[in-house]
mmCIF file of C-alpha atoms in Angstrom:
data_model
loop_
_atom_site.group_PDB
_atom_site.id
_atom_site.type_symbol
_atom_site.label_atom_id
_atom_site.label_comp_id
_atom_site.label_asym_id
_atom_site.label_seq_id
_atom_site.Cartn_x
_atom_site.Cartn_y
_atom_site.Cartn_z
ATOM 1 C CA UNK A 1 0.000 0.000 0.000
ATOM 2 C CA UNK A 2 1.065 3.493 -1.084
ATOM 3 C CA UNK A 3 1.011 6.532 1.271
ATOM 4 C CA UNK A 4 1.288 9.919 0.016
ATOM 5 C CA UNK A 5 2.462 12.400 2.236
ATOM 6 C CA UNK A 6 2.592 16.045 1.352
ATOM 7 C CA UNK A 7 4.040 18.751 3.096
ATOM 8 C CA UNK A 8 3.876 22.540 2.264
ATOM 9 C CA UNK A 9 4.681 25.848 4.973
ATOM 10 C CA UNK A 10 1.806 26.606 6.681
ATOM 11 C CA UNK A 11 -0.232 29.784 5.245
ATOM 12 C CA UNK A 12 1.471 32.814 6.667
ATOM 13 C CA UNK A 13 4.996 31.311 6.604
ATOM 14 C CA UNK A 14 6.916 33.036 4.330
ATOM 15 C CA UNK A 15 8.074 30.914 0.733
ATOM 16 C CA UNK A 16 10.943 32.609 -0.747
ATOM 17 C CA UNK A 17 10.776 29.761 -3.095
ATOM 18 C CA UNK A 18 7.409 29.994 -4.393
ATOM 19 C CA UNK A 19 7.944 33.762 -4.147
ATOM 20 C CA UNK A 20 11.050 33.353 -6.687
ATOM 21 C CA UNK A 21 9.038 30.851 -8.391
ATOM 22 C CA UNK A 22 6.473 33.114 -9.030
ATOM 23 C CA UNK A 23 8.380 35.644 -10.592
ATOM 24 C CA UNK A 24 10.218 33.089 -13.361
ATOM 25 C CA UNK A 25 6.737 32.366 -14.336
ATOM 26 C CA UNK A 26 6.242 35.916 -15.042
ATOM 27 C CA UNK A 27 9.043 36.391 -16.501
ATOM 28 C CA UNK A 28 8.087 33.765 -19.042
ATOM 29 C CA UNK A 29 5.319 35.625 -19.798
ATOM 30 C CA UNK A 30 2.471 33.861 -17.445
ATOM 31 C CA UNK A 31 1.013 37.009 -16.187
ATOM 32 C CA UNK A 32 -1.448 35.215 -14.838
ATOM 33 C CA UNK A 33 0.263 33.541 -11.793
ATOM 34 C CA UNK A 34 -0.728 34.765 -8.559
ATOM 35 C CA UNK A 35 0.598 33.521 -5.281
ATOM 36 C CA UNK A 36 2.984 30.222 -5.752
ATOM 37 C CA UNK A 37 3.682 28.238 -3.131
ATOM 38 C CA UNK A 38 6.281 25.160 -3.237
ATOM 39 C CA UNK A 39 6.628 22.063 -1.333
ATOM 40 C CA UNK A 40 7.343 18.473 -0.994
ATOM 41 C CA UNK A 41 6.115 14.894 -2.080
ATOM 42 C CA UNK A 42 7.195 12.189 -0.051
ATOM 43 C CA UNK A 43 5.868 8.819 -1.398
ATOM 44 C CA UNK A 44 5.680 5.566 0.890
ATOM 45 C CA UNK A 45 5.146 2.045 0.531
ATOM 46 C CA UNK A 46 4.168 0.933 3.231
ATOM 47 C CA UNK A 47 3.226 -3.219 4.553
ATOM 48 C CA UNK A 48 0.079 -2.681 5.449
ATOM 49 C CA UNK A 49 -2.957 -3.565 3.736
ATOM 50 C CA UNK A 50 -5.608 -1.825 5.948
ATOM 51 C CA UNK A 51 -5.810 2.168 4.484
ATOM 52 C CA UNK A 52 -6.705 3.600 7.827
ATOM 53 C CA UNK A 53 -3.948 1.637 9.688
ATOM 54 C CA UNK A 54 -1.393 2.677 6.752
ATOM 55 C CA UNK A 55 -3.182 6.373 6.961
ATOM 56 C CA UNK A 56 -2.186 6.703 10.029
ATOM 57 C CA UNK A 57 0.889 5.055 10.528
ATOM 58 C CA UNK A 58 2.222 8.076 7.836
ATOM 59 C CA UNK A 59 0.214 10.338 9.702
ATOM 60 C CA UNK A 60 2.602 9.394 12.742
ATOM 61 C CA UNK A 61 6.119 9.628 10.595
ATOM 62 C CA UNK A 62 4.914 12.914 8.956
ATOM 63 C CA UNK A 63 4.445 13.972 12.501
ATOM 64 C CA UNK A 64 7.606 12.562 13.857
ATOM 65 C CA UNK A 65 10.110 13.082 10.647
ATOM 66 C CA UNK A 66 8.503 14.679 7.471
ATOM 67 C CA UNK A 67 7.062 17.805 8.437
ATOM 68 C CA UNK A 68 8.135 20.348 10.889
ATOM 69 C CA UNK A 69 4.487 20.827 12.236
ATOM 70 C CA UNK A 70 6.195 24.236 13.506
ATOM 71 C CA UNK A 71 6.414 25.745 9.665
ATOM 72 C CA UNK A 72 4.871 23.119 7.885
ATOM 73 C CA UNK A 73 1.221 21.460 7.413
ATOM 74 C CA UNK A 74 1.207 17.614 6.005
ATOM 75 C CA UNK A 75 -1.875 16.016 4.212
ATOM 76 C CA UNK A 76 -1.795 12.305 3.745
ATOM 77 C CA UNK A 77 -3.501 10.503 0.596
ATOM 78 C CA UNK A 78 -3.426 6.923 0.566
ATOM 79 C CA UNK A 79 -3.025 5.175 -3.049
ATOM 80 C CA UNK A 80 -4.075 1.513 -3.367
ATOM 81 C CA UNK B 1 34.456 22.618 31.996
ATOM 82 C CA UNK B 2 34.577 19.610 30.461
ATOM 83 C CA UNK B 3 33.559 19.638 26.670
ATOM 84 C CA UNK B 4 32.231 16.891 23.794
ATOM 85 C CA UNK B 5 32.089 18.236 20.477
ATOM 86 C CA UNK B 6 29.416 15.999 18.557
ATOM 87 C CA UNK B 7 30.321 14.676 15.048
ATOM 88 C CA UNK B 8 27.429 14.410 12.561
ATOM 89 C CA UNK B 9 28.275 13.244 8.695
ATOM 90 C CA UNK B 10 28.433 16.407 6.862
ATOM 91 C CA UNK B 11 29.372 18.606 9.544
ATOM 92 C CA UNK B 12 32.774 20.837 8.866
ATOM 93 C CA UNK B 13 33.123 23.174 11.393
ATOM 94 C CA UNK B 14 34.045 21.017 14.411
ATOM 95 C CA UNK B 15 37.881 21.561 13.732
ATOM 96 C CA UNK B 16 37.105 25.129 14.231
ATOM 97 C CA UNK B 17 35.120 24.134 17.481
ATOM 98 C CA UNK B 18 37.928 22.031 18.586
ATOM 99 C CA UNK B 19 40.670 25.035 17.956
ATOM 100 C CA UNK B 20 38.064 27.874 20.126
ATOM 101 C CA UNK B 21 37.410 24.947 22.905
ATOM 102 C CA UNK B 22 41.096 24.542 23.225
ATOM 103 C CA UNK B 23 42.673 27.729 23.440
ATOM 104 C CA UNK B 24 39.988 28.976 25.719
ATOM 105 C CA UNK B 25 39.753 25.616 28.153
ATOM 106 C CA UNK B 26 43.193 24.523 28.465
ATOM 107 C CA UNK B 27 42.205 21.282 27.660
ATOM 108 C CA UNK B 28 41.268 19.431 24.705
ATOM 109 C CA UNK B 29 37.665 18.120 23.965
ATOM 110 C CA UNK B 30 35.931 14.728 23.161
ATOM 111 C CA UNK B 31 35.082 14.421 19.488
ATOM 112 C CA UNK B 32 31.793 12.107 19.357
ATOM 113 C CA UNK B 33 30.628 10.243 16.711
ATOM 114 C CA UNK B 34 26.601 10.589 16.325
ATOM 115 C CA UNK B 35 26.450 6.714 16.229
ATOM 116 C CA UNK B 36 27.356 6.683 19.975
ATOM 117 C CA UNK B 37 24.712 6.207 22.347
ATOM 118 C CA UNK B 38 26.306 7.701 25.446
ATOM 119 C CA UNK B 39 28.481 10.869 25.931
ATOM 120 C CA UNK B 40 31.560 11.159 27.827
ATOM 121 C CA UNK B 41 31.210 10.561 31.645
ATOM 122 C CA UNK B 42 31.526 13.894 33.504
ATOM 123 C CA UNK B 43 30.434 15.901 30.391
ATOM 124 C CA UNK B 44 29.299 19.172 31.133
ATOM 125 C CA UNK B 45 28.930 21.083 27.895
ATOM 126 C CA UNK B 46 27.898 19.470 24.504
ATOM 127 C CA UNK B 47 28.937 21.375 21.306
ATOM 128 C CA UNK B 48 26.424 21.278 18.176
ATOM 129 C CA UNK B 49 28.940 22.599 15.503
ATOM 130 C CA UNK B 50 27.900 23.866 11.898
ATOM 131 C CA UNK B 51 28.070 22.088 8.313
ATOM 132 C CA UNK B 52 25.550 20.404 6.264
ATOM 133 C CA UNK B 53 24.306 17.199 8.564
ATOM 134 C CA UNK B 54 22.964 14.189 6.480
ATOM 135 C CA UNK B 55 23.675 16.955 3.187
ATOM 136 C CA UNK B 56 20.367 18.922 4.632
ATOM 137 C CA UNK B 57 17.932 16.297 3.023
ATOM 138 C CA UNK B 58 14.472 16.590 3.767
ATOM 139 C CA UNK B 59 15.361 19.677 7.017
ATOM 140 C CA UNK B 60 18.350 21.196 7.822
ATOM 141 C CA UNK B 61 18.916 19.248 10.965
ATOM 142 C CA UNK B 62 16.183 17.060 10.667
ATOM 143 C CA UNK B 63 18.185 13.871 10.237
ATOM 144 C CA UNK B 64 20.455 14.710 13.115
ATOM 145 C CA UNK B 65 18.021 15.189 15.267
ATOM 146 C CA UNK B 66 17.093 11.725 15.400
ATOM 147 C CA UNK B 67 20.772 10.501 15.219
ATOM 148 C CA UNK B 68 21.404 7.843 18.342
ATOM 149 C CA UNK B 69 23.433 10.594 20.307
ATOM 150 C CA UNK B 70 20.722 13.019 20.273
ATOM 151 C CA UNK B 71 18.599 11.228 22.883
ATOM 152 C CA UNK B 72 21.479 11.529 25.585
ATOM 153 C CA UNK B 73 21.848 15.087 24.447
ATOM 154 C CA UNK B 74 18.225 15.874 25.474
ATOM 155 C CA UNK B 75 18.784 13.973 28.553
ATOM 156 C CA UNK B 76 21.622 15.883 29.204
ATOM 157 C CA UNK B 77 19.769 19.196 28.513
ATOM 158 C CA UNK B 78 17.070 17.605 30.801
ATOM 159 C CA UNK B 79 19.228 17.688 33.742
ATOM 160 C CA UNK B 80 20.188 20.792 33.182
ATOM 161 C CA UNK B 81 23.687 20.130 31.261
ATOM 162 C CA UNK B 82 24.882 23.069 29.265
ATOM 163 C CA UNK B 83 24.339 23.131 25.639
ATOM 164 C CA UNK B 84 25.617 24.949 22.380
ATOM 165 C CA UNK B 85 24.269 24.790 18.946
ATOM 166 C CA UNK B 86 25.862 27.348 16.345
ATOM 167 C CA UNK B 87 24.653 27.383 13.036
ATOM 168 C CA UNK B 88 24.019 23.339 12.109
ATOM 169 C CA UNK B 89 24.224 22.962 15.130
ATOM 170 C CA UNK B 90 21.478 25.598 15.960
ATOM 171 C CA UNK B 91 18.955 24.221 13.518
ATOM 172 C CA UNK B 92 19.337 20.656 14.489
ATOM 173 C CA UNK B 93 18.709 21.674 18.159
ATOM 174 C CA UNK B 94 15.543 22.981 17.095
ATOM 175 C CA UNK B 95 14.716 20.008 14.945
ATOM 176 C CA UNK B 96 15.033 17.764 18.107
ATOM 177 C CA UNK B 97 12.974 20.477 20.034
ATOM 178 C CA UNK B 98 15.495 21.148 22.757
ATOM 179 C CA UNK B 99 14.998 25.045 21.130
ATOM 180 C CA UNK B 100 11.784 26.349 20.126
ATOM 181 C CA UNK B 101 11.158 27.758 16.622
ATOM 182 C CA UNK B 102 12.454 26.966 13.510
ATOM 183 C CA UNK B 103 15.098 27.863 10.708
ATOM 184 C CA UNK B 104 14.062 28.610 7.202
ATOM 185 C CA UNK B 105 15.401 29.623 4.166
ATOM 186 C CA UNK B 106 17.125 32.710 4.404
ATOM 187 C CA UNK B 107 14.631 35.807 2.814
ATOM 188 C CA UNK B 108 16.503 36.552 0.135
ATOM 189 C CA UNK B 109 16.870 33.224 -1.050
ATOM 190 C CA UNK B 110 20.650 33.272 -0.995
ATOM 191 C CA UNK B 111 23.402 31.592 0.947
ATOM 192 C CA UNK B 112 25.269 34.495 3.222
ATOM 193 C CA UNK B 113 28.831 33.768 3.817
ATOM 194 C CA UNK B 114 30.115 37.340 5.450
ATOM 195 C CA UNK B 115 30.925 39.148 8.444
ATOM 196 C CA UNK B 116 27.526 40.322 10.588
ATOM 197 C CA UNK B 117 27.375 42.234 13.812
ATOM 198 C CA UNK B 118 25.990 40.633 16.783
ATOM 199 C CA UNK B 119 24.165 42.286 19.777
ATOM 200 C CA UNK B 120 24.192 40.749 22.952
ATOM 201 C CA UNK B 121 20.750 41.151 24.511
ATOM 202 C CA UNK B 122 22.184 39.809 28.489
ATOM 203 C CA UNK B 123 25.254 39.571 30.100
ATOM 204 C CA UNK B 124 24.055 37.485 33.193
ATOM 205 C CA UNK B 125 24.471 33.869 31.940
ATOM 206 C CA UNK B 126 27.187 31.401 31.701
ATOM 207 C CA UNK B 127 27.734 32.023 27.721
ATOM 208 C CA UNK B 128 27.617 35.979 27.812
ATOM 209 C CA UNK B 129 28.902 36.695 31.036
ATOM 210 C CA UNK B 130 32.490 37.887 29.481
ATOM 211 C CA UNK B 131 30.766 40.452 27.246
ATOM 212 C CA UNK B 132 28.182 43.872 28.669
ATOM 213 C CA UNK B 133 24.965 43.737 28.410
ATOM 214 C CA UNK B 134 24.425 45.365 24.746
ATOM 215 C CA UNK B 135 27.789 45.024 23.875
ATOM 216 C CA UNK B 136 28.289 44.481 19.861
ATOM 217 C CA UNK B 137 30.710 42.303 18.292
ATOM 218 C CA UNK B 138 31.586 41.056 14.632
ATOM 219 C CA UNK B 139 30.759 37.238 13.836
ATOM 220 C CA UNK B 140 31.012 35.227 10.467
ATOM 221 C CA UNK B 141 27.869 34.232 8.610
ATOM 222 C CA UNK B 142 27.759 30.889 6.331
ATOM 223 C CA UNK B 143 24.487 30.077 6.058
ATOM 224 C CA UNK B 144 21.746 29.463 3.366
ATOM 225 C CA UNK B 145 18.578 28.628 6.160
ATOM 226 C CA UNK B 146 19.120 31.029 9.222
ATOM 227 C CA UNK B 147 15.361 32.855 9.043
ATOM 228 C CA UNK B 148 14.714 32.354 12.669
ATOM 229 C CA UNK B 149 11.062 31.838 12.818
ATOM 230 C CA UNK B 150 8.357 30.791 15.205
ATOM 231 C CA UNK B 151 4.891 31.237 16.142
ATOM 232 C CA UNK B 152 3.570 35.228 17.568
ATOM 233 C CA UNK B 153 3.077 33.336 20.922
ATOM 234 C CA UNK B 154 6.278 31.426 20.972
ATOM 235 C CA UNK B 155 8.458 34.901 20.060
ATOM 236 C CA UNK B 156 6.439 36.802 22.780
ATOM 237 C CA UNK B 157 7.289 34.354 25.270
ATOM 238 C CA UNK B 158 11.170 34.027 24.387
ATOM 239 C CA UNK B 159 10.954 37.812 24.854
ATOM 240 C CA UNK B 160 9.042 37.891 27.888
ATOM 241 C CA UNK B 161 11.109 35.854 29.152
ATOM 242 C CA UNK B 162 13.917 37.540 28.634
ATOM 243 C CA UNK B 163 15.258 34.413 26.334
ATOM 244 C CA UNK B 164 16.695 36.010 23.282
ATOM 245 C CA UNK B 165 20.670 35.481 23.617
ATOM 246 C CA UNK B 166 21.753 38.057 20.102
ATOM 247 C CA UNK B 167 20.066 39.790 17.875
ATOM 248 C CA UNK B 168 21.517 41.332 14.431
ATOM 249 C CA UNK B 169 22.536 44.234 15.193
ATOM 250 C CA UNK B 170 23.323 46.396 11.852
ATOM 251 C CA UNK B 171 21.355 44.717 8.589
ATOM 252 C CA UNK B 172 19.228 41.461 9.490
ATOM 253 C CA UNK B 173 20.336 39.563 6.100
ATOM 254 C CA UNK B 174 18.234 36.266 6.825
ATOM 255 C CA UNK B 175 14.932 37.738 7.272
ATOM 256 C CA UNK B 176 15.062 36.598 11.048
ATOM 257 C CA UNK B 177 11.684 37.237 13.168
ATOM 258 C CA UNK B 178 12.791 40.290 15.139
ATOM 259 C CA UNK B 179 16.399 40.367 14.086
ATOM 260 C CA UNK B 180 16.818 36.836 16.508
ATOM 261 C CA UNK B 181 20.011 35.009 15.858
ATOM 262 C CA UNK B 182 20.694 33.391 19.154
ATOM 263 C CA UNK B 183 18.106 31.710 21.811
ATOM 264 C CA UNK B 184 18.409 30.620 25.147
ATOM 265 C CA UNK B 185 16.346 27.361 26.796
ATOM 266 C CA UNK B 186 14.295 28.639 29.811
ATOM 267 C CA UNK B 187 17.073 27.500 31.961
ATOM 268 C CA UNK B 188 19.763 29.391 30.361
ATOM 269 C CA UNK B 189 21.812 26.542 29.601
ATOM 270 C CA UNK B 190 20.832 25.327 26.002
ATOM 271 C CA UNK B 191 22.427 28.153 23.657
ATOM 272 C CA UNK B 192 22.094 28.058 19.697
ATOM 273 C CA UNK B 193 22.553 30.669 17.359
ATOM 274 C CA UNK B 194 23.038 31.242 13.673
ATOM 275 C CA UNK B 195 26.332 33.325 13.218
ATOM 276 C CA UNK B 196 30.042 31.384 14.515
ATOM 277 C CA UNK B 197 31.769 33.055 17.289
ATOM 278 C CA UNK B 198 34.374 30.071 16.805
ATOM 279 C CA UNK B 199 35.807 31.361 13.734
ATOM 280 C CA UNK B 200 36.993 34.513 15.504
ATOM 281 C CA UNK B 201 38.792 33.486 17.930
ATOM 282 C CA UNK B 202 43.027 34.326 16.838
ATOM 283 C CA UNK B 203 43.994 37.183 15.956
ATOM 284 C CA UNK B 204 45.583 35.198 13.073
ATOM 285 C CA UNK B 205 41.719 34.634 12.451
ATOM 286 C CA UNK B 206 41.199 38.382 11.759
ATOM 287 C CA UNK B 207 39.974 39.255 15.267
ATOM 288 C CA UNK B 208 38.986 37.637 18.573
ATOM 289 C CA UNK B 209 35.216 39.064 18.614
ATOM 290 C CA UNK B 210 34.131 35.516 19.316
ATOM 291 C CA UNK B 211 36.645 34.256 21.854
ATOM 292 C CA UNK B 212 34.445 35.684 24.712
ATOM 293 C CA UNK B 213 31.996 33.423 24.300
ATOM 294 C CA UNK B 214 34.473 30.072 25.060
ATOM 295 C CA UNK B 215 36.374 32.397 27.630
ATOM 296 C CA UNK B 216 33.136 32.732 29.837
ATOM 297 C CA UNK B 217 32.558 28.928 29.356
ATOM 298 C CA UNK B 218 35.742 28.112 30.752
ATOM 299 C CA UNK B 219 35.585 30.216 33.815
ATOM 300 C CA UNK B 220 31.772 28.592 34.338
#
């Protein structure tokens, strides 16, 4: 079973990244970009074959080792 | 004062840690390998130094932080060991959360390797004691992720409480929440901060600005 954990800075935490981001895209000529913000995919496989046990077992890591829950929010998905 | 300097792959400054430690304690400290388990017996200060730990995947300092050492470094901050992170060293103490807050990516998006000028906010702990209160003094910057940050409620506390070691005294480069670049733990006794005092420490160095810092630790 496949866990998807994603982890972006919370809202109000500034992004230099997605700020620099932002303005490459315009500089390509998207002038339609707004705010960007960038962050991170970590996928799992995991040995488990019950999704709420697997959910959160990667609920527990993103807690422990993937996010900084100080600057950073974490969503899981889990993919079959 | 009896120091262990801890070794994390990655990390380069601890030759410059070792060189500050020695001329300013007489005696020469334990290097310790982040495998170990234990420190030294009779350890009294741990050093955190700076470098790029585990490469800075995923965190700065987030690997570290759960590096085998690091559990009898927060016992030894539990009992109310002394403690100093500086730069590396800094974040990863945060990552373990021995330090509140957090270290992002510096505002402007690029790595700062220069000279900044450091303010000391109190002169009545065991790390300050051998400068005055508001005293300023020069200190090398190599950093790419020193944008001290933390919650409003977490920053009003650490200045509340009196709890900010330095602050950035002429330009703050990094973006740092109210020019912070040095915290204290409650206790006093857990230091980390962004800049390195150790690499001004000999004149052949280009000034002793830092040497303070390791002279008050000795006389602790």
């Amino acid at each position: 079973m496949k866990a998807v954990v994603t982890v972006m800075l919370k809202n109000g935490v500034l992004d230099p990244q997605g700020k620099a981001i932002g303005q490459a895209l315009h500089g390509l000529g998207f002038g339609q970009v707004g705010e960007v913000r960038a962050g991170k995919v970590i996928e799992l496989e995991l040995a488990e074959t019950d999704p709420a046990a697997a959910k959160t077992a990667a609920e527990d890591m993103a807690r422990k080792l993937l996010a900084n829950t100080v600057i950073e929010s974490f969503k899981v998905e889990i993919a079959a | 004062m009896k120091a262990a300097i801890l070794l994390f792959p990655g990390i380069n400054r601890e030759r410059d840690m070792v060189l500050a430690v020695r001329q300013s304690f007489g005696q020469e400290p334990a290097v310790i390998w982040h495998k170990e388990t234990e420190l030294p017996a009779g350890t009294d200060l741990v050093i955190l130094p700076g470098g790029f730990s585990f490469g800075d995947y995923l965190r700065c300092g987030a690997m570290a932080a759960q590096s085998p050492i690091m559990r009898a470094v927060k016992a030894h901050a539990a009992r109310g060991g002394y403690v100093l992170g500086v730069c590396n060293g800094f974040q990863i103490l945060t990552e373990a959360g021995i330090l509140p807050g957090a270290l992002l990516r510096n505002a402007s998006l690029r790595f700062l390797s220069m000279d900044t000028m450091l303010r000391v906010a109190r002169a009545d702990t065991v790390f300050t004691s051998h400068w005055q209160k508001g005293a300023e003094f020069r200190a090398p910057m190599a950093h790419g992720d020193g944008n001290y940050t933390a919650d409003e409620e977490t920053l009003n506390r650490l200045e509340g409480e009196n709890l900010v070691a330095f602050r950035y005294a002429d330009f703050n480069r990094n973006g740092s929440a109210r020019a912070i670049a040095g915290i204290f733990s409650p206790n006093l006794r857990v230091l980390g901060l962004m800049p390195h005092p150790e690499n001004l420490v000999d004149p052949l160095m280009g000034g002793t600005d830092g040497k303070p810092l390791f002279d008050a630790l000795a006389a602790a």
